[in-house]
mmCIF file of N, CA and C in Angstrom:
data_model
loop_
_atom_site.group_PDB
_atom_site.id
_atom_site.type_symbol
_atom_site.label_atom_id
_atom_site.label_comp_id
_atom_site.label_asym_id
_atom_site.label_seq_id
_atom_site.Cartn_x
_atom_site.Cartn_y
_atom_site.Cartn_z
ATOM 1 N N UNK M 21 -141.418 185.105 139.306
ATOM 2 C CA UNK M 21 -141.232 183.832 138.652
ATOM 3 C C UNK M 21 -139.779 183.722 138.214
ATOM 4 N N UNK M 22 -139.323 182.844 138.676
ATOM 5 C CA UNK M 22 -137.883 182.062 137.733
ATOM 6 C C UNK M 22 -137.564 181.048 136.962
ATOM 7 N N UNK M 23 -136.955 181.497 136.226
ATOM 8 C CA UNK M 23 -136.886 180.448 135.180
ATOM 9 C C UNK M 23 -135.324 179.727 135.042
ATOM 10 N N UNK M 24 -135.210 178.234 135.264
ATOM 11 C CA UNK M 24 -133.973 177.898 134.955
ATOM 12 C C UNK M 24 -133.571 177.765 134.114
ATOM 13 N N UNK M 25 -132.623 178.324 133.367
ATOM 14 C CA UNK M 25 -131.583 178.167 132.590
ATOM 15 C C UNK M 25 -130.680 177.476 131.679
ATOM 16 N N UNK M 26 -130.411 176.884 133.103
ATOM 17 C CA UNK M 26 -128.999 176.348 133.299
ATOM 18 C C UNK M 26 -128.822 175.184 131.819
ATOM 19 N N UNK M 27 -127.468 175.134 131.133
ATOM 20 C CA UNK M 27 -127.399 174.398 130.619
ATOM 21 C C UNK M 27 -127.656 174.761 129.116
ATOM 22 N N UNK M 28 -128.269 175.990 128.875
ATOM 23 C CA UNK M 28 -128.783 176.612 127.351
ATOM 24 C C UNK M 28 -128.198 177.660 127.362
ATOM 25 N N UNK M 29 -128.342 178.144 125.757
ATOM 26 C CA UNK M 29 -127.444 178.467 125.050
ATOM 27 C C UNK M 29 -128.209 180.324 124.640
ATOM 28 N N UNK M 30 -127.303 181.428 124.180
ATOM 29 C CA UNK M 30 -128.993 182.380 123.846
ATOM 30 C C UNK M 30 -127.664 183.412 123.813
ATOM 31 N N UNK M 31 -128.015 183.859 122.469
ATOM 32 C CA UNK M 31 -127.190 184.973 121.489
ATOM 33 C C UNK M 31 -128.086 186.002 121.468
ATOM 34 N N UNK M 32 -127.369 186.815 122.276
ATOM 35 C CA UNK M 32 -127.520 188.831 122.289
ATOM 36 C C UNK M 32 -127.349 189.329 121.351
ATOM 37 N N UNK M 33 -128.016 189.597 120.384
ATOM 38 C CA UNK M 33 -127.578 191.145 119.978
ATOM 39 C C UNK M 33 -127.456 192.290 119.743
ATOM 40 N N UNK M 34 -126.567 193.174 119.842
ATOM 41 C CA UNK M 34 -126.765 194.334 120.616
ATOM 42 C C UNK M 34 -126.615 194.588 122.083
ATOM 43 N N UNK M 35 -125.807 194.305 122.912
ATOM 44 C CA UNK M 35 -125.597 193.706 124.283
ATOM 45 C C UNK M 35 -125.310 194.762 125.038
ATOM 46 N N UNK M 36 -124.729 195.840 124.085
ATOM 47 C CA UNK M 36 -123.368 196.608 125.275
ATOM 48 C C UNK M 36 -124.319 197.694 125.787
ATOM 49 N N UNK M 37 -125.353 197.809 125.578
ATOM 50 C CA UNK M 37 -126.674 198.765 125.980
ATOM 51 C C UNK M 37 -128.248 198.942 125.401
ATOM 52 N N UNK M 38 -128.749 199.060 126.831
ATOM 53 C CA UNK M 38 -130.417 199.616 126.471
ATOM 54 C C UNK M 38 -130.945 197.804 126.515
ATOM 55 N N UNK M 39 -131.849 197.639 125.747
ATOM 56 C CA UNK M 39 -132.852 196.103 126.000
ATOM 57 C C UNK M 39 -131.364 195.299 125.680
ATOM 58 N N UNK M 40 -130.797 194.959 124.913
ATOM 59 C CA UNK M 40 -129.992 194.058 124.453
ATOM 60 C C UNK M 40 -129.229 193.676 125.704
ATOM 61 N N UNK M 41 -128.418 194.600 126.645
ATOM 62 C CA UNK M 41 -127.856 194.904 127.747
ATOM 63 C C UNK M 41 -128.709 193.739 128.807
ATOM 64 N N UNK M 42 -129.947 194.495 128.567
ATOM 65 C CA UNK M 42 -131.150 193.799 129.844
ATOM 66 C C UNK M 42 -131.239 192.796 129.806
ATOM 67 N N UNK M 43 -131.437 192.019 128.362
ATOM 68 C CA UNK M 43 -131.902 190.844 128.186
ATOM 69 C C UNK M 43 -130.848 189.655 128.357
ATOM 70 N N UNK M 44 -129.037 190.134 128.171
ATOM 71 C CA UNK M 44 -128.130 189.341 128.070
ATOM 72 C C UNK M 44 -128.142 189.003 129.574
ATOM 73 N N UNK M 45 -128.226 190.532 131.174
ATOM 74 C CA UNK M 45 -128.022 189.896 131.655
ATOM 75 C C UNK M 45 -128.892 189.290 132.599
ATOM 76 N N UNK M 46 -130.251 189.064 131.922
ATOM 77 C CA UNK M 46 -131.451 188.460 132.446
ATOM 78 C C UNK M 46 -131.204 187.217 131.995
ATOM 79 N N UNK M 47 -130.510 186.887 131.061
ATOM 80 C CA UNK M 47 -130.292 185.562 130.727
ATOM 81 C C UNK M 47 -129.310 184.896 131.411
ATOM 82 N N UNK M 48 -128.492 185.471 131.640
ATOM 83 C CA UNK M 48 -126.847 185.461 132.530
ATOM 84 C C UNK M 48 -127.554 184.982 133.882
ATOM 85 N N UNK M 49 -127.988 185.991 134.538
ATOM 86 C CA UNK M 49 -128.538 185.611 135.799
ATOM 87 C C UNK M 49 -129.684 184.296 136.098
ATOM 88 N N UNK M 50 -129.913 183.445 134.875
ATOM 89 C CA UNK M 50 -131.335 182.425 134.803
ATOM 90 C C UNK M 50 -130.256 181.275 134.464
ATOM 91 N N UNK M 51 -129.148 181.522 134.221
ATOM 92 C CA UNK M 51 -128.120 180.400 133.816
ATOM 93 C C UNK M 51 -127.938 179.779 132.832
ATOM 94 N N UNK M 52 -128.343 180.490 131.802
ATOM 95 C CA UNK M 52 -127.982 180.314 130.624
ATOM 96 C C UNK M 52 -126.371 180.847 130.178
ATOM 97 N N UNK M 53 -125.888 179.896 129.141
ATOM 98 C CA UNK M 53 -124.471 180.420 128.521
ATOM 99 C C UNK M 53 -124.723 181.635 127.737
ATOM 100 N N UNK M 54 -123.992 182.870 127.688
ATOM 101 C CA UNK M 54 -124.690 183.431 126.606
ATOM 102 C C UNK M 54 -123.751 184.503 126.246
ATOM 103 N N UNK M 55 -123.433 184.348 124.636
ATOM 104 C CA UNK M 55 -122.896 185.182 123.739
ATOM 105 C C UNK M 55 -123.754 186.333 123.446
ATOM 106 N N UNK M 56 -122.423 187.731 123.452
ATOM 107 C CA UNK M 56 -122.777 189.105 123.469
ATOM 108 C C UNK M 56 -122.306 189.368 121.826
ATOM 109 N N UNK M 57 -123.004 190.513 121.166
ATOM 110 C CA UNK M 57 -122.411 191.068 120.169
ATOM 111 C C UNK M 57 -123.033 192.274 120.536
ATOM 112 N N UNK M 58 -121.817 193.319 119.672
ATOM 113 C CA UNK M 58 -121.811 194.657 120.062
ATOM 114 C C UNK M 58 -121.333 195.104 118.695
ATOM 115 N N UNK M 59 -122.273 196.962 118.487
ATOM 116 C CA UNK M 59 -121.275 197.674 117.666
ATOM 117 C C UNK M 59 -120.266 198.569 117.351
ATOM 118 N N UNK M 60 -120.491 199.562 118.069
ATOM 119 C CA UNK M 60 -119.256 200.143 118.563
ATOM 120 C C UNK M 60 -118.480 200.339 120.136
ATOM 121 N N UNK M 61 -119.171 199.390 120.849
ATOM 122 C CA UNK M 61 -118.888 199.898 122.175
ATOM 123 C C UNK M 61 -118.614 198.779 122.771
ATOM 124 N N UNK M 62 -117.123 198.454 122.766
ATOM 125 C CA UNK M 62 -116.482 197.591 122.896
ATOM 126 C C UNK M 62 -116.193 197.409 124.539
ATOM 127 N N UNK M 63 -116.024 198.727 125.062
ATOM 128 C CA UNK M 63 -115.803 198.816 127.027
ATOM 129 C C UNK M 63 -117.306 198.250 127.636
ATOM 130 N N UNK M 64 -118.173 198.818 127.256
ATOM 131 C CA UNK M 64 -119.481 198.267 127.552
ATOM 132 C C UNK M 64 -119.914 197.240 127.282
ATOM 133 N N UNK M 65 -119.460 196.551 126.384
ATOM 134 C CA UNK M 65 -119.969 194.936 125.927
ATOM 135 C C UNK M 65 -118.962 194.140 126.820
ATOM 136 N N UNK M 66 -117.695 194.668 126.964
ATOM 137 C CA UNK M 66 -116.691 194.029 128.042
ATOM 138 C C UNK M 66 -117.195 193.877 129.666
ATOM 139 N N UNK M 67 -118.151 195.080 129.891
ATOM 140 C CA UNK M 67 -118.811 194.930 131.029
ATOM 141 C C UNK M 67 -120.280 194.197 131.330
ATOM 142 N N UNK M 68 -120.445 194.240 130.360
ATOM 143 C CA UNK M 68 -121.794 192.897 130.354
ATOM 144 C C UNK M 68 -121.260 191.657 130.798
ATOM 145 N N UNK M 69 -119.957 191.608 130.126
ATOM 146 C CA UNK M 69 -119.859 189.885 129.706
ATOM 147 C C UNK M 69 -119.087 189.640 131.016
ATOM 148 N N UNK M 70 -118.721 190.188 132.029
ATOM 149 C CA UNK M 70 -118.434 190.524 133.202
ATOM 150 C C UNK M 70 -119.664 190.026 134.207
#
């Protein structure tokens, strides 16, 4: 099943690994806009948002 997206909005947090990671870029890929937050792992949240 897919779900479109496109056009909405959907705040991660916890992004740069593990579910948070999964879910940002399950959202990413359905076309949603979507803001990452991270806590210490600033290279890895850089590669999500990638």
């Amino acid at each position: 099943m897919q779900i479109d997206l496109t056009g909405k909005k959907a705040l991660v947090t916890g992004a740069s690994r593990g579910l948070g990671r999964a879910i940002a870029l399950s959202l990413a890929r359905a076309g949603a806009d979507v803001v990452i937050t991270y806590e210490k792992s600033v290279d890895k949240a850089q590669a999500v948002a990638r």
